[in-house]
């Protein structure tokens, strides 16, 4: 037998001895459980209530968490829908920039897209009022950001009838304004998840 | 205060409101102000009644139109007086209503 094996066997024996001592001391001092045959009605009730809470509570918590999660997922989908609606303006500006022509009908389309977007914002606001009334500031901040973007696009030169071509500086500036609003909506999705 | 007069924008003016000034093109806020809004508003003030403005049925209200009409009316008369004598109605879009009320309370002053 090699020295290394002898050391391993020695250490194992010491460990077995120590564990044996510990088990002996523990079992010697362990308290003996005694049950009373008579219990009061209050104690029985307390016991039943404790068991009931133990069983029912996890189900209630799980249902509450699941419901909350479903509402949040739905709200996120609504915000994504808002992003896809407002993107129509971005696509229209890109298309008319590339065509080199901006027509009166394009102006009407932009105004109508803003109208549709406002309806979507209204819908999101109503859902917040029902499900997360304490988090309405998230919607108010989003509406402020929306107004800044809408004022940029429909409060300036684009609405003037002689504006018939999108030049590069306008295209760039619009992209910046659009991205600010889109970023705000994406941040809003994170905020919804954190409610 | 009783409502005794009304403007239905889509019927009485246009379903495609335009820009700020008359020089900006058709259906401007300035034209709306001159043709309809100022006179009907002044009559409402003199007669001590409310003017109802129905905002529904249009393609949308550009910010420049809102500023050139309701915003200008507010700059000239004060927000309190305007809101005392005008009631807005929009069954289809409450955000539109909010934007117009915000413009009246904090009008953007533009110089031509």
PDB file of C-alpha atoms in Angstrom:
ATOM      1  CA  UNK A   1       0.000   0.000   0.000  1.00  0.00           C
ATOM      2  CA  UNK A   2       1.393   3.384  -1.010  1.00  0.00           C
ATOM      3  CA  UNK A   3       1.783   6.282   1.463  1.00  0.00           C
ATOM      4  CA  UNK A   4      -0.808   8.394  -0.375  1.00  0.00           C
ATOM      5  CA  UNK A   5      -3.488   5.679   0.019  1.00  0.00           C
ATOM      6  CA  UNK A   6      -2.648   5.326   3.729  1.00  0.00           C
ATOM      7  CA  UNK A   7      -3.175   9.078   4.280  1.00  0.00           C
ATOM      8  CA  UNK A   8      -6.560   8.984   2.492  1.00  0.00           C
ATOM      9  CA  UNK A   9      -7.724   6.010   4.597  1.00  0.00           C
ATOM     10  CA  UNK A  10      -6.520   7.765   7.785  1.00  0.00           C
ATOM     11  CA  UNK A  11      -8.379  10.998   6.980  1.00  0.00           C
ATOM     12  CA  UNK A  12     -11.552   9.031   6.107  1.00  0.00           C
ATOM     13  CA  UNK A  13     -11.425   7.211   9.467  1.00  0.00           C
ATOM     14  CA  UNK A  14     -11.027  10.527  11.355  1.00  0.00           C
ATOM     15  CA  UNK A  15     -13.985  12.061   9.468  1.00  0.00           C
ATOM     16  CA  UNK A  16     -16.189   8.976  10.175  1.00  0.00           C
ATOM     17  CA  UNK A  17     -15.215   9.194  13.876  1.00  0.00           C
ATOM     18  CA  UNK A  18     -16.060  12.922  14.080  1.00  0.00           C
ATOM     19  CA  UNK A  19     -19.410  12.464  12.292  1.00  0.00           C
ATOM     20  CA  UNK A  20     -20.217   9.610  14.689  1.00  0.00           C
ATOM     21  CA  UNK A  21     -19.471  11.797  17.706  1.00  0.00           C
ATOM     22  CA  UNK A  22     -21.630  14.623  16.325  1.00  0.00           C
ATOM     23  CA  UNK A  23     -24.592  12.300  15.623  1.00  0.00           C
ATOM     24  CA  UNK A  24     -24.274  10.823  19.143  1.00  0.00           C
ATOM     25  CA  UNK A  25     -24.258  14.226  20.847  1.00  0.00           C
ATOM     26  CA  UNK A  26     -27.180  15.483  18.708  1.00  0.00           C
ATOM     27  CA  UNK A  27     -29.435  12.461  19.249  1.00  0.00           C
ATOM     28  CA  UNK A  28     -28.700  12.527  22.993  1.00  0.00           C
ATOM     29  CA  UNK A  29     -29.867  16.168  23.305  1.00  0.00           C
ATOM     30  CA  UNK A  30     -32.734  16.148  20.766  1.00  0.00           C
ATOM     31  CA  UNK A  31     -36.019  17.272  22.418  1.00  0.00           C
ATOM     32  CA  UNK A  32     -38.700  14.681  22.689  1.00  0.00           C
ATOM     33  CA  UNK A  33     -41.924  15.737  21.007  1.00  0.00           C
ATOM     34  CA  UNK A  34     -45.034  15.276  23.029  1.00  0.00           C
ATOM     35  CA  UNK A  35     -48.542  15.816  21.695  1.00  0.00           C
ATOM     36  CA  UNK A  36     -51.406  16.887  23.870  1.00  0.00           C
ATOM     37  CA  UNK A  37     -54.566  14.946  23.162  1.00  0.00           C
ATOM     38  CA  UNK A  38     -56.734  17.972  23.942  1.00  0.00           C
ATOM     39  CA  UNK A  39     -56.560  21.139  21.819  1.00  0.00           C
ATOM     40  CA  UNK A  40     -58.611  24.302  22.079  1.00  0.00           C
ATOM     41  CA  UNK A  41     -61.015  25.417  19.313  1.00  0.00           C
ATOM     42  CA  UNK A  42     -58.909  28.545  18.754  1.00  0.00           C
ATOM     43  CA  UNK A  43     -55.771  26.460  18.209  1.00  0.00           C
ATOM     44  CA  UNK A  44     -57.605  24.179  15.785  1.00  0.00           C
ATOM     45  CA  UNK A  45     -58.913  27.196  13.897  1.00  0.00           C
ATOM     46  CA  UNK A  46     -55.453  28.767  13.770  1.00  0.00           C
ATOM     47  CA  UNK A  47     -54.051  25.500  12.425  1.00  0.00           C
ATOM     48  CA  UNK A  48     -56.748  25.253   9.711  1.00  0.00           C
ATOM     49  CA  UNK A  49     -56.343  28.904   8.690  1.00  0.00           C
ATOM     50  CA  UNK A  50     -52.560  28.457   8.440  1.00  0.00           C
ATOM     51  CA  UNK A  51     -52.988  25.395   6.225  1.00  0.00           C
ATOM     52  CA  UNK A  52     -55.589  27.202   4.096  1.00  0.00           C
ATOM     53  CA  UNK A  53     -53.303  30.234   3.627  1.00  0.00           C
ATOM     54  CA  UNK A  54     -50.452  27.905   2.757  1.00  0.00           C
ATOM     55  CA  UNK A  55     -52.493  26.281  -0.002  1.00  0.00           C
ATOM     56  CA  UNK A  56     -54.600  29.196  -1.339  1.00  0.00           C
ATOM     57  CA  UNK A  57     -52.079  32.052  -1.166  1.00  0.00           C
ATOM     58  CA  UNK A  58     -49.631  30.714  -3.769  1.00  0.00           C
ATOM     59  CA  UNK A  59     -52.556  30.245  -6.209  1.00  0.00           C
ATOM     60  CA  UNK A  60     -53.817  33.816  -5.653  1.00  0.00           C
ATOM     61  CA  UNK A  61     -50.343  35.321  -5.991  1.00  0.00           C
ATOM     62  CA  UNK A  62     -49.715  33.308  -9.135  1.00  0.00           C
ATOM     63  CA  UNK A  63     -53.033  34.417 -10.647  1.00  0.00           C
ATOM     64  CA  UNK A  64     -52.331  38.081  -9.787  1.00  0.00           C
ATOM     65  CA  UNK A  65     -48.835  37.913 -11.300  1.00  0.00           C
ATOM     66  CA  UNK A  66     -50.160  36.143 -14.416  1.00  0.00           C
ATOM     67  CA  UNK A  67     -53.010  38.672 -14.889  1.00  0.00           C
ATOM     68  CA  UNK A  68     -50.638  41.612 -14.465  1.00  0.00           C
ATOM     69  CA  UNK A  69     -48.238  40.096 -16.954  1.00  0.00           C
ATOM     70  CA  UNK A  70     -51.016  39.564 -19.514  1.00  0.00           C
ATOM     71  CA  UNK A  71     -52.122  43.219 -19.241  1.00  0.00           C
ATOM     72  CA  UNK A  72     -48.518  44.414 -19.609  1.00  0.00           C
ATOM     73  CA  UNK A  73     -47.965  42.254 -22.685  1.00  0.00           C
ATOM     74  CA  UNK A  74     -51.156  43.660 -24.201  1.00  0.00           C
ATOM     75  CA  UNK A  75     -50.087  47.247 -23.447  1.00  0.00           C
ATOM     76  CA  UNK A  76     -46.676  46.617 -24.991  1.00  0.00           C
ATOM     77  CA  UNK A  77     -48.403  45.346 -28.143  1.00  0.00           C
ATOM     78  CA  UNK A  78     -50.475  48.544 -28.226  1.00  0.00           C
ATOM     79  CA  UNK A  79     -47.304  50.671 -27.976  1.00  0.00           C
ATOM     80  CA  UNK A  80     -45.699  48.608 -30.750  1.00  0.00           C
ATOM     81  CA  UNK A  81     -48.819  49.240 -32.843  1.00  0.00           C
ATOM     82  CA  UNK A  82     -48.397  52.972 -32.161  1.00  0.00           C
ATOM     83  CA  UNK A  83     -44.792  52.783 -33.369  1.00  0.00           C
ATOM     84  CA  UNK A  84     -45.859  51.036 -36.570  1.00  0.00           C
ATOM     85  CA  UNK A  85     -48.583  53.668 -37.190  1.00  0.00           C
ATOM     86  CA  UNK A  86     -46.326  56.675 -36.689  1.00  0.00           C
ATOM     87  CA  UNK A  87     -43.687  54.977 -38.863  1.00  0.00           C
ATOM     88  CA  UNK A  88     -46.011  55.637 -41.827  1.00  0.00           C
ATOM     89  CA  UNK A  89     -44.984  59.303 -41.614  1.00  0.00           C
ATOM     90  CA  UNK A  90     -41.307  58.372 -41.618  1.00  0.00           C
ATOM     91  CA  UNK A  91     -41.808  56.116 -44.641  1.00  0.00           C
ATOM     92  CA  UNK A  92     -43.806  58.798 -46.473  1.00  0.00           C
ATOM     93  CA  UNK A  93     -41.130  61.440 -45.859  1.00  0.00           C
ATOM     94  CA  UNK A  94     -38.449  58.985 -47.051  1.00  0.00           C
ATOM     95  CA  UNK A  95     -40.487  58.091 -50.152  1.00  0.00           C
ATOM     96  CA  UNK A  96     -41.272  61.701 -51.129  1.00  0.00           C
ATOM     97  CA  UNK A  97     -37.642  62.676 -50.485  1.00  0.00           C
ATOM     98  CA  UNK A  98     -36.543  59.943 -52.852  1.00  0.00           C
ATOM     99  CA  UNK A  99     -39.237  60.855 -55.452  1.00  0.00           C
ATOM    100  CA  UNK A 100     -38.252  64.517 -55.323  1.00  0.00           C
ATOM    101  CA  UNK A 101     -41.912  65.566 -55.074  1.00  0.00           C
ATOM    102  CA  UNK A 102     -44.228  66.337 -52.147  1.00  0.00           C
ATOM    103  CA  UNK A 103     -47.931  66.637 -53.008  1.00  0.00           C
ATOM    104  CA  UNK A 104     -51.013  68.013 -51.282  1.00  0.00           C
ATOM    105  CA  UNK A 105     -52.297  64.434 -50.800  1.00  0.00           C
ATOM    106  CA  UNK A 106     -49.099  63.606 -48.889  1.00  0.00           C
ATOM    107  CA  UNK A 107     -49.885  66.476 -46.518  1.00  0.00           C
ATOM    108  CA  UNK A 108     -53.394  65.052 -45.947  1.00  0.00           C
ATOM    109  CA  UNK A 109     -51.944  61.580 -45.339  1.00  0.00           C
ATOM    110  CA  UNK A 110     -49.608  62.956 -42.672  1.00  0.00           C
ATOM    111  CA  UNK A 111     -52.491  64.747 -40.941  1.00  0.00           C
ATOM    112  CA  UNK A 112     -54.596  61.603 -41.053  1.00  0.00           C
ATOM    113  CA  UNK A 113     -51.736  59.471 -39.677  1.00  0.00           C
ATOM    114  CA  UNK A 114     -51.508  61.857 -36.739  1.00  0.00           C
ATOM    115  CA  UNK A 115     -55.269  61.505 -36.249  1.00  0.00           C
ATOM    116  CA  UNK A 116     -54.960  57.675 -36.195  1.00  0.00           C
ATOM    117  CA  UNK A 117     -52.001  57.940 -33.838  1.00  0.00           C
ATOM    118  CA  UNK A 118     -54.023  60.137 -31.474  1.00  0.00           C
ATOM    119  CA  UNK A 119     -56.762  57.487 -31.403  1.00  0.00           C
ATOM    120  CA  UNK A 120     -54.150  54.874 -30.501  1.00  0.00           C
ATOM    121  CA  UNK A 121     -52.752  57.104 -27.742  1.00  0.00           C
ATOM    122  CA  UNK A 122     -56.290  57.590 -26.421  1.00  0.00           C
ATOM    123  CA  UNK A 123     -56.750  53.821 -26.298  1.00  0.00           C
ATOM    124  CA  UNK A 124     -53.463  53.331 -24.395  1.00  0.00           C
ATOM    125  CA  UNK A 125     -54.430  56.098 -21.969  1.00  0.00           C
ATOM    126  CA  UNK A 126     -57.790  54.461 -21.230  1.00  0.00           C
ATOM    127  CA  UNK A 127     -56.113  51.125 -20.506  1.00  0.00           C
ATOM    128  CA  UNK A 128     -53.656  52.791 -18.140  1.00  0.00           C
ATOM    129  CA  UNK A 129     -56.572  54.483 -16.361  1.00  0.00           C
ATOM    130  CA  UNK A 130     -58.201  51.090 -15.782  1.00  0.00           C
ATOM    131  CA  UNK A 131     -55.192  48.890 -14.999  1.00  0.00           C
ATOM    132  CA  UNK A 132     -52.389  51.207 -13.809  1.00  0.00           C
ATOM    133  CA  UNK A 133     -54.000  54.471 -12.596  1.00  0.00           C
ATOM    134  CA  UNK A 134     -50.936  55.278 -10.480  1.00  0.00           C
ATOM    135  CA  UNK A 135     -48.644  55.196 -13.510  1.00  0.00           C
ATOM    136  CA  UNK A 136     -50.471  57.725 -15.706  1.00  0.00           C
ATOM    137  CA  UNK A 137     -47.375  59.946 -15.741  1.00  0.00           C
ATOM    138  CA  UNK A 138     -45.863  57.483 -18.219  1.00  0.00           C
ATOM    139  CA  UNK A 139     -48.720  58.330 -20.633  1.00  0.00           C
ATOM    140  CA  UNK A 140     -48.513  62.083 -19.953  1.00  0.00           C
ATOM    141  CA  UNK A 141     -44.771  62.063 -20.748  1.00  0.00           C
ATOM    142  CA  UNK A 142     -45.481  60.142 -23.950  1.00  0.00           C
ATOM    143  CA  UNK A 143     -48.162  62.665 -24.982  1.00  0.00           C
ATOM    144  CA  UNK A 144     -45.707  65.540 -24.416  1.00  0.00           C
ATOM    145  CA  UNK A 145     -43.158  63.785 -26.626  1.00  0.00           C
ATOM    146  CA  UNK A 146     -45.863  63.170 -29.249  1.00  0.00           C
ATOM    147  CA  UNK A 147     -46.843  66.879 -29.261  1.00  0.00           C
ATOM    148  CA  UNK A 148     -43.216  67.906 -29.850  1.00  0.00           C
ATOM    149  CA  UNK A 149     -43.018  65.609 -32.886  1.00  0.00           C
ATOM    150  CA  UNK A 150     -46.437  66.625 -34.218  1.00  0.00           C
ATOM    151  CA  UNK A 151     -45.640  70.333 -33.776  1.00  0.00           C
ATOM    152  CA  UNK A 152     -42.411  69.827 -35.695  1.00  0.00           C
ATOM    153  CA  UNK A 153     -44.097  68.136 -38.660  1.00  0.00           C
ATOM    154  CA  UNK A 154     -47.440  69.978 -38.833  1.00  0.00           C
ATOM    155  CA  UNK A 155     -46.489  73.281 -37.238  1.00  0.00           C
ATOM    156  CA  UNK A 156     -43.938  74.431 -39.766  1.00  0.00           C
ATOM    157  CA  UNK A 157     -43.033  74.696 -43.420  1.00  0.00           C
ATOM    158  CA  UNK A 158     -44.385  71.256 -44.417  1.00  0.00           C
ATOM    159  CA  UNK A 159     -47.978  72.531 -44.095  1.00  0.00           C
ATOM    160  CA  UNK A 160     -47.414  75.473 -46.438  1.00  0.00           C
ATOM    161  CA  UNK A 161     -48.926  74.767 -49.876  1.00  0.00           C
ATOM    162  CA  UNK A 162     -45.762  75.889 -51.723  1.00  0.00           C
ATOM    163  CA  UNK A 163     -43.721  73.217 -49.937  1.00  0.00           C
ATOM    164  CA  UNK A 164     -43.489  70.729 -52.805  1.00  0.00           C
ATOM    165  CA  UNK A 165     -40.129  69.033 -52.319  1.00  0.00           C
ATOM    166  CA  UNK A 166     -38.286  67.554 -49.354  1.00  0.00           C
ATOM    167  CA  UNK A 167     -34.732  68.813 -49.218  1.00  0.00           C
ATOM    168  CA  UNK A 168     -31.906  67.018 -47.458  1.00  0.00           C
ATOM    169  CA  UNK A 169     -31.730  69.334 -44.379  1.00  0.00           C
ATOM    170  CA  UNK A 170     -35.482  68.831 -43.744  1.00  0.00           C
ATOM    171  CA  UNK A 171     -35.139  65.076 -44.273  1.00  0.00           C
ATOM    172  CA  UNK A 172     -32.276  64.905 -41.743  1.00  0.00           C
ATOM    173  CA  UNK A 173     -34.008  67.114 -39.191  1.00  0.00           C
ATOM    174  CA  UNK A 174     -37.233  65.118 -39.491  1.00  0.00           C
ATOM    175  CA  UNK A 175     -35.322  61.842 -38.975  1.00  0.00           C
ATOM    176  CA  UNK A 176     -33.893  63.257 -35.731  1.00  0.00           C
ATOM    177  CA  UNK A 177     -37.314  64.389 -34.475  1.00  0.00           C
ATOM    178  CA  UNK A 178     -38.926  61.100 -35.473  1.00  0.00           C
ATOM    179  CA  UNK A 179     -36.205  59.062 -33.747  1.00  0.00           C
ATOM    180  CA  UNK A 180     -36.644  61.039 -30.524  1.00  0.00           C
ATOM    181  CA  UNK A 181     -40.338  60.113 -30.406  1.00  0.00           C
ATOM    182  CA  UNK A 182     -39.728  56.499 -31.411  1.00  0.00           C
ATOM    183  CA  UNK A 183     -37.019  56.177 -28.722  1.00  0.00           C
ATOM    184  CA  UNK A 184     -39.470  57.572 -26.180  1.00  0.00           C
ATOM    185  CA  UNK A 185     -41.995  54.887 -27.146  1.00  0.00           C
ATOM    186  CA  UNK A 186     -39.350  52.152 -26.824  1.00  0.00           C
ATOM    187  CA  UNK A 187     -38.369  53.454 -23.372  1.00  0.00           C
ATOM    188  CA  UNK A 188     -42.071  53.385 -22.507  1.00  0.00           C
ATOM    189  CA  UNK A 189     -42.137  49.647 -23.236  1.00  0.00           C
ATOM    190  CA  UNK A 190     -39.388  49.156 -20.611  1.00  0.00           C
ATOM    191  CA  UNK A 191     -41.291  51.308 -18.139  1.00  0.00           C
ATOM    192  CA  UNK A 192     -44.441  49.210 -18.632  1.00  0.00           C
ATOM    193  CA  UNK A 193     -42.483  46.043 -17.830  1.00  0.00           C
ATOM    194  CA  UNK A 194     -41.170  47.682 -14.632  1.00  0.00           C
ATOM    195  CA  UNK A 195     -44.588  48.788 -13.295  1.00  0.00           C
TER     196      UNK A 195
ATOM    197  CA  UNK B   1     -73.992  79.036 -19.548  1.00  0.00           C
ATOM    198  CA  UNK B   2     -76.281  78.069 -22.395  1.00  0.00           C
ATOM    199  CA  UNK B   3     -75.026  76.984 -25.837  1.00  0.00           C
ATOM    200  CA  UNK B   4     -76.761  79.138 -28.488  1.00  0.00           C
ATOM    201  CA  UNK B   5     -74.509  78.836 -31.540  1.00  0.00           C
ATOM    202  CA  UNK B   6     -72.210  76.258 -33.096  1.00  0.00           C
ATOM    203  CA  UNK B   7     -69.530  75.709 -35.708  1.00  0.00           C
ATOM    204  CA  UNK B   8     -69.232  72.287 -37.307  1.00  0.00           C
ATOM    205  CA  UNK B   9     -65.746  72.537 -38.771  1.00  0.00           C
ATOM    206  CA  UNK B  10     -66.178  69.841 -41.449  1.00  0.00           C
ATOM    207  CA  UNK B  11     -69.433  71.406 -42.748  1.00  0.00           C
ATOM    208  CA  UNK B  12     -68.962  75.110 -42.093  1.00  0.00           C
ATOM    209  CA  UNK B  13     -65.273  75.335 -43.048  1.00  0.00           C
ATOM    210  CA  UNK B  14     -63.359  72.307 -44.375  1.00  0.00           C
ATOM    211  CA  UNK B  15     -62.520  68.678 -43.635  1.00  0.00           C
ATOM    212  CA  UNK B  16     -58.861  69.395 -44.448  1.00  0.00           C
ATOM    213  CA  UNK B  17     -57.712  72.269 -42.219  1.00  0.00           C
ATOM    214  CA  UNK B  18     -54.526  73.816 -43.560  1.00  0.00           C
ATOM    215  CA  UNK B  19     -51.603  75.845 -42.275  1.00  0.00           C
ATOM    216  CA  UNK B  20     -51.310  79.014 -40.147  1.00  0.00           C
ATOM    217  CA  UNK B  21     -51.673  82.025 -42.429  1.00  0.00           C
ATOM    218  CA  UNK B  22     -53.810  82.716 -45.511  1.00  0.00           C
ATOM    219  CA  UNK B  23     -50.566  83.188 -47.451  1.00  0.00           C
ATOM    220  CA  UNK B  24     -49.608  79.561 -46.518  1.00  0.00           C
ATOM    221  CA  UNK B  25     -52.394  78.076 -48.656  1.00  0.00           C
ATOM    222  CA  UNK B  26     -56.070  77.044 -48.505  1.00  0.00           C
ATOM    223  CA  UNK B  27     -58.134  76.458 -45.350  1.00  0.00           C
ATOM    224  CA  UNK B  28     -55.678  78.194 -43.042  1.00  0.00           C
ATOM    225  CA  UNK B  29     -56.198  78.890 -39.363  1.00  0.00           C
ATOM    226  CA  UNK B  30     -56.149  82.621 -40.090  1.00  0.00           C
ATOM    227  CA  UNK B  31     -58.972  82.219 -42.644  1.00  0.00           C
ATOM    228  CA  UNK B  32     -61.031  80.166 -40.188  1.00  0.00           C
ATOM    229  CA  UNK B  33     -60.472  82.843 -37.551  1.00  0.00           C
ATOM    230  CA  UNK B  34     -61.523  85.667 -39.867  1.00  0.00           C
ATOM    231  CA  UNK B  35     -64.437  83.926 -41.586  1.00  0.00           C
ATOM    232  CA  UNK B  36     -66.102  82.252 -38.635  1.00  0.00           C
ATOM    233  CA  UNK B  37     -64.412  82.106 -35.289  1.00  0.00           C
ATOM    234  CA  UNK B  38     -63.902  85.761 -34.348  1.00  0.00           C
ATOM    235  CA  UNK B  39     -67.420  86.882 -35.257  1.00  0.00           C
ATOM    236  CA  UNK B  40     -69.182  83.954 -33.596  1.00  0.00           C
ATOM    237  CA  UNK B  41     -66.957  84.238 -30.526  1.00  0.00           C
ATOM    238  CA  UNK B  42     -67.618  87.985 -30.178  1.00  0.00           C
ATOM    239  CA  UNK B  43     -71.359  87.388 -30.509  1.00  0.00           C
ATOM    240  CA  UNK B  44     -71.137  84.764 -27.769  1.00  0.00           C
ATOM    241  CA  UNK B  45     -69.321  87.225 -25.492  1.00  0.00           C
ATOM    242  CA  UNK B  46     -71.833  90.022 -26.145  1.00  0.00           C
ATOM    243  CA  UNK B  47     -74.831  87.705 -25.778  1.00  0.00           C
ATOM    244  CA  UNK B  48     -73.237  85.967 -22.754  1.00  0.00           C
ATOM    245  CA  UNK B  49     -73.682  82.457 -24.135  1.00  0.00           C
ATOM    246  CA  UNK B  50     -71.472  79.590 -25.285  1.00  0.00           C
ATOM    247  CA  UNK B  51     -70.358  78.719 -28.793  1.00  0.00           C
ATOM    248  CA  UNK B  52     -70.038  74.983 -29.487  1.00  0.00           C
ATOM    249  CA  UNK B  53     -67.290  73.890 -31.877  1.00  0.00           C
ATOM    250  CA  UNK B  54     -67.619  70.371 -33.298  1.00  0.00           C
ATOM    251  CA  UNK B  55     -64.163  69.134 -34.259  1.00  0.00           C
ATOM    252  CA  UNK B  56     -65.080  65.707 -35.665  1.00  0.00           C
ATOM    253  CA  UNK B  57     -65.041  64.424 -39.235  1.00  0.00           C
ATOM    254  CA  UNK B  58     -61.849  66.058 -40.474  1.00  0.00           C
ATOM    255  CA  UNK B  59     -58.535  64.573 -41.645  1.00  0.00           C
ATOM    256  CA  UNK B  60     -56.703  66.028 -38.675  1.00  0.00           C
ATOM    257  CA  UNK B  61     -55.747  69.382 -37.197  1.00  0.00           C
ATOM    258  CA  UNK B  62     -52.228  70.514 -38.082  1.00  0.00           C
ATOM    259  CA  UNK B  63     -50.489  72.310 -35.197  1.00  0.00           C
ATOM    260  CA  UNK B  64     -50.098  75.417 -37.374  1.00  0.00           C
ATOM    261  CA  UNK B  65     -53.872  75.582 -37.995  1.00  0.00           C
ATOM    262  CA  UNK B  66     -54.620  75.237 -34.271  1.00  0.00           C
ATOM    263  CA  UNK B  67     -52.049  77.899 -33.444  1.00  0.00           C
ATOM    264  CA  UNK B  68     -53.269  80.263 -36.192  1.00  0.00           C
ATOM    265  CA  UNK B  69     -56.928  80.036 -35.137  1.00  0.00           C
ATOM    266  CA  UNK B  70     -57.562  79.029 -31.511  1.00  0.00           C
ATOM    267  CA  UNK B  71     -54.096  80.092 -30.347  1.00  0.00           C
ATOM    268  CA  UNK B  72     -54.445  83.532 -31.968  1.00  0.00           C
ATOM    269  CA  UNK B  73     -57.957  83.958 -30.510  1.00  0.00           C
ATOM    270  CA  UNK B  74     -56.485  83.192 -27.083  1.00  0.00           C
ATOM    271  CA  UNK B  75     -53.603  85.649 -27.557  1.00  0.00           C
ATOM    272  CA  UNK B  76     -56.087  88.391 -28.538  1.00  0.00           C
ATOM    273  CA  UNK B  77     -58.752  87.716 -25.885  1.00  0.00           C
ATOM    274  CA  UNK B  78     -57.120  85.723 -23.087  1.00  0.00           C
ATOM    275  CA  UNK B  79     -57.478  82.005 -22.395  1.00  0.00           C
ATOM    276  CA  UNK B  80     -60.015  82.445 -19.599  1.00  0.00           C
ATOM    277  CA  UNK B  81     -62.470  84.394 -21.756  1.00  0.00           C
ATOM    278  CA  UNK B  82     -62.063  81.983 -24.677  1.00  0.00           C
ATOM    279  CA  UNK B  83     -62.695  78.927 -22.509  1.00  0.00           C
ATOM    280  CA  UNK B  84     -65.659  80.653 -20.844  1.00  0.00           C
ATOM    281  CA  UNK B  85     -67.449  81.197 -24.156  1.00  0.00           C
ATOM    282  CA  UNK B  86     -66.320  78.237 -26.272  1.00  0.00           C
ATOM    283  CA  UNK B  87     -67.096  74.581 -25.686  1.00  0.00           C
ATOM    284  CA  UNK B  88     -65.317  72.016 -27.840  1.00  0.00           C
ATOM    285  CA  UNK B  89     -66.764  68.662 -28.853  1.00  0.00           C
ATOM    286  CA  UNK B  90     -64.916  65.673 -30.247  1.00  0.00           C
ATOM    287  CA  UNK B  91     -66.522  62.276 -29.798  1.00  0.00           C
ATOM    288  CA  UNK B  92     -63.908  60.589 -31.939  1.00  0.00           C
ATOM    289  CA  UNK B  93     -60.605  61.931 -30.554  1.00  0.00           C
ATOM    290  CA  UNK B  94     -60.029  63.202 -26.993  1.00  0.00           C
ATOM    291  CA  UNK B  95     -56.302  63.774 -27.579  1.00  0.00           C
ATOM    292  CA  UNK B  96     -57.194  66.294 -30.323  1.00  0.00           C
ATOM    293  CA  UNK B  97     -59.377  68.097 -27.792  1.00  0.00           C
ATOM    294  CA  UNK B  98     -56.549  68.129 -25.227  1.00  0.00           C
ATOM    295  CA  UNK B  99     -54.089  69.550 -27.770  1.00  0.00           C
ATOM    296  CA  UNK B 100     -56.440  72.412 -28.663  1.00  0.00           C
ATOM    297  CA  UNK B 101     -57.106  73.234 -25.003  1.00  0.00           C
ATOM    298  CA  UNK B 102     -53.344  73.211 -24.333  1.00  0.00           C
ATOM    299  CA  UNK B 103     -52.822  75.624 -27.222  1.00  0.00           C
ATOM    300  CA  UNK B 104     -55.489  77.974 -25.849  1.00  0.00           C
ATOM    301  CA  UNK B 105     -53.985  77.876 -22.354  1.00  0.00           C
ATOM    302  CA  UNK B 106     -50.411  78.317 -23.641  1.00  0.00           C
ATOM    303  CA  UNK B 107     -50.649  79.845 -27.109  1.00  0.00           C
ATOM    304  CA  UNK B 108     -47.515  79.846 -29.254  1.00  0.00           C
ATOM    305  CA  UNK B 109     -46.980  83.462 -30.256  1.00  0.00           C
ATOM    306  CA  UNK B 110     -45.887  83.716 -33.890  1.00  0.00           C
ATOM    307  CA  UNK B 111     -45.021  86.888 -35.767  1.00  0.00           C
ATOM    308  CA  UNK B 112     -45.818  87.037 -39.442  1.00  0.00           C
TER     309      UNK B 112
END
